[in-house]
Amino acid sequence: MKNDIANITAVSVDELGVLLAQIADLEKKATAIKNAIKDSASAGGAKPIEGNLFKATYSESDRCVFDKDAFIKAHGAEAYAKFTKTTAVFSVKVTSR
């Protein structure tokens, strides 16, 4: 699909909204299935689950994250600002009418 500003119409925006709604529904269904797999595996069920087309494997791990607020409290906002950078971010938000 070519990005062509001249071809953006009300129909294009409506199509985008419909697609995003379908994606949201699919993501909701996928999350529910993932949660069921996680709950089953956490309770002692099978960690790999074989389907006819796909295999789902449950795994656990620890994640280490940077606590920005604690850093600023301990070292100050100026120290934090020395190691941050600003980049342009673009987004398209679609809402129903």
CSV table of C-alpha atoms in Angstrom, one decimal:
chain,number,residue,atom,x,y,z
A,1,MET,CA,0.0,0.0,0.0
A,2,LYS,CA,1.5,3.3,-1.1
A,3,ASN,CA,1.5,6.3,1.2
A,4,ASP,CA,-0.2,8.9,-0.9
A,5,ILE,CA,-1.5,12.0,0.8
A,6,ALA,CA,-3.8,12.8,-2.1
A,7,ASN,CA,-5.7,9.5,-1.7
A,8,ILE,CA,-6.7,10.0,1.9
A,9,THR,CA,-10.4,10.3,2.1
A,10,ALA,CA,-13.2,9.9,4.6
A,11,VAL,CA,-13.5,6.3,3.5
A,12,SER,CA,-9.8,5.8,4.3
A,13,VAL,CA,-10.3,7.1,7.8
A,14,ASP,CA,-13.4,5.0,8.4
A,15,GLU,CA,-11.5,1.9,7.1
A,16,LEU,CA,-8.7,2.7,9.5
A,17,GLY,CA,-11.1,2.9,12.4
A,18,VAL,CA,-12.8,-0.4,11.5
A,19,LEU,CA,-9.4,-2.1,11.2
A,20,LEU,CA,-8.2,-0.8,14.5
A,21,ALA,CA,-11.4,-1.9,16.1
A,22,GLN,CA,-11.0,-5.4,14.7
A,23,ILE,CA,-7.4,-5.5,15.9
A,24,ALA,CA,-8.5,-4.4,19.4
A,25,ASP,CA,-11.0,-7.3,19.4
A,26,LEU,CA,-8.4,-9.8,18.2
A,27,GLU,CA,-5.9,-8.5,20.8
A,28,LYS,CA,-8.5,-8.9,23.5
A,29,LYS,CA,-9.2,-12.5,22.5
A,30,ALA,CA,-5.4,-13.3,22.2
A,31,THR,CA,-4.8,-11.8,25.7
A,32,ALA,CA,-7.6,-14.0,27.2
A,33,ILE,CA,-6.0,-17.1,25.7
A,34,LYS,CA,-2.5,-16.1,26.8
A,35,ASN,CA,-3.9,-15.5,30.4
A,36,ALA,CA,-5.6,-18.9,30.4
A,37,ILE,CA,-2.3,-20.6,29.3
A,38,LYS,CA,-0.4,-18.6,31.9
A,39,ASP,CA,-2.9,-19.6,34.7
A,40,SER,CA,-2.8,-23.2,33.7
A,41,ALA,CA,1.0,-23.4,33.5
A,42,SER,CA,1.4,-21.5,36.8
A,43,ALA,CA,-1.0,-24.0,38.5
A,44,GLY,CA,1.2,-26.9,37.4
A,45,GLY,CA,-0.2,-27.5,33.9
A,46,ALA,CA,1.7,-28.1,30.8
A,47,LYS,CA,4.2,-25.4,29.9
A,48,PRO,CA,4.3,-26.2,26.2
A,49,ILE,CA,0.9,-26.7,24.7
A,50,GLU,CA,0.7,-28.2,21.2
A,51,GLY,CA,-1.9,-27.1,18.7
A,52,ASN,CA,-2.5,-28.5,15.3
A,53,LEU,CA,-0.7,-25.5,13.7
A,54,PHE,CA,1.1,-23.8,16.5
A,55,LYS,CA,2.9,-24.5,19.8
A,56,ALA,CA,2.6,-22.1,22.8
A,57,THR,CA,5.3,-22.2,25.4
A,58,TYR,CA,4.9,-20.5,28.8
A,59,SER,CA,8.0,-19.2,30.5
A,60,GLU,CA,8.8,-17.0,33.5
A,61,SER,CA,11.6,-14.5,33.9
A,62,ASP,CA,12.5,-11.5,36.0
A,63,ARG,CA,12.7,-8.1,34.5
A,64,CYS,CA,15.0,-5.3,35.7
A,65,VAL,CA,13.7,-1.8,35.1
A,66,PHE,CA,15.2,1.7,35.7
A,67,ASP,CA,13.3,3.6,38.4
A,68,LYS,CA,13.4,7.2,37.0
A,69,ASP,CA,11.6,8.7,40.0
A,70,ALA,CA,14.0,7.2,42.5
A,71,PHE,CA,17.0,8.3,40.5
A,72,ILE,CA,15.7,11.9,40.4
A,73,LYS,CA,15.0,11.8,44.1
A,74,ALA,CA,18.5,10.6,44.9
A,75,HIS,CA,20.5,12.5,42.3
A,76,GLY,CA,18.3,15.4,41.1
A,77,ALA,CA,16.5,16.2,37.9
A,78,GLU,CA,19.5,17.9,36.5
A,79,ALA,CA,21.6,14.7,36.7
A,80,TYR,CA,18.8,12.8,35.0
A,81,ALA,CA,18.4,15.4,32.3
A,82,LYS,CA,22.1,15.0,31.3
A,83,PHE,CA,21.3,11.4,30.1
A,84,THR,CA,18.0,11.9,28.4
A,85,LYS,CA,17.3,12.9,24.8
A,86,THR,CA,14.2,14.1,23.1
A,87,THR,CA,13.1,12.7,19.8
A,88,ALA,CA,10.1,13.5,17.6
A,89,VAL,CA,7.2,11.1,17.9
A,90,PHE,CA,4.3,11.0,15.5
A,91,SER,CA,1.0,9.3,16.0
A,92,VAL,CA,-2.5,9.0,14.4
A,93,LYS,CA,-5.3,8.7,16.9
A,94,VAL,CA,-8.7,7.4,15.6
A,95,THR,CA,-11.9,7.9,17.6
A,96,SER,CA,-15.4,6.9,16.7
A,97,ARG,CA,-18.0,9.6,15.9
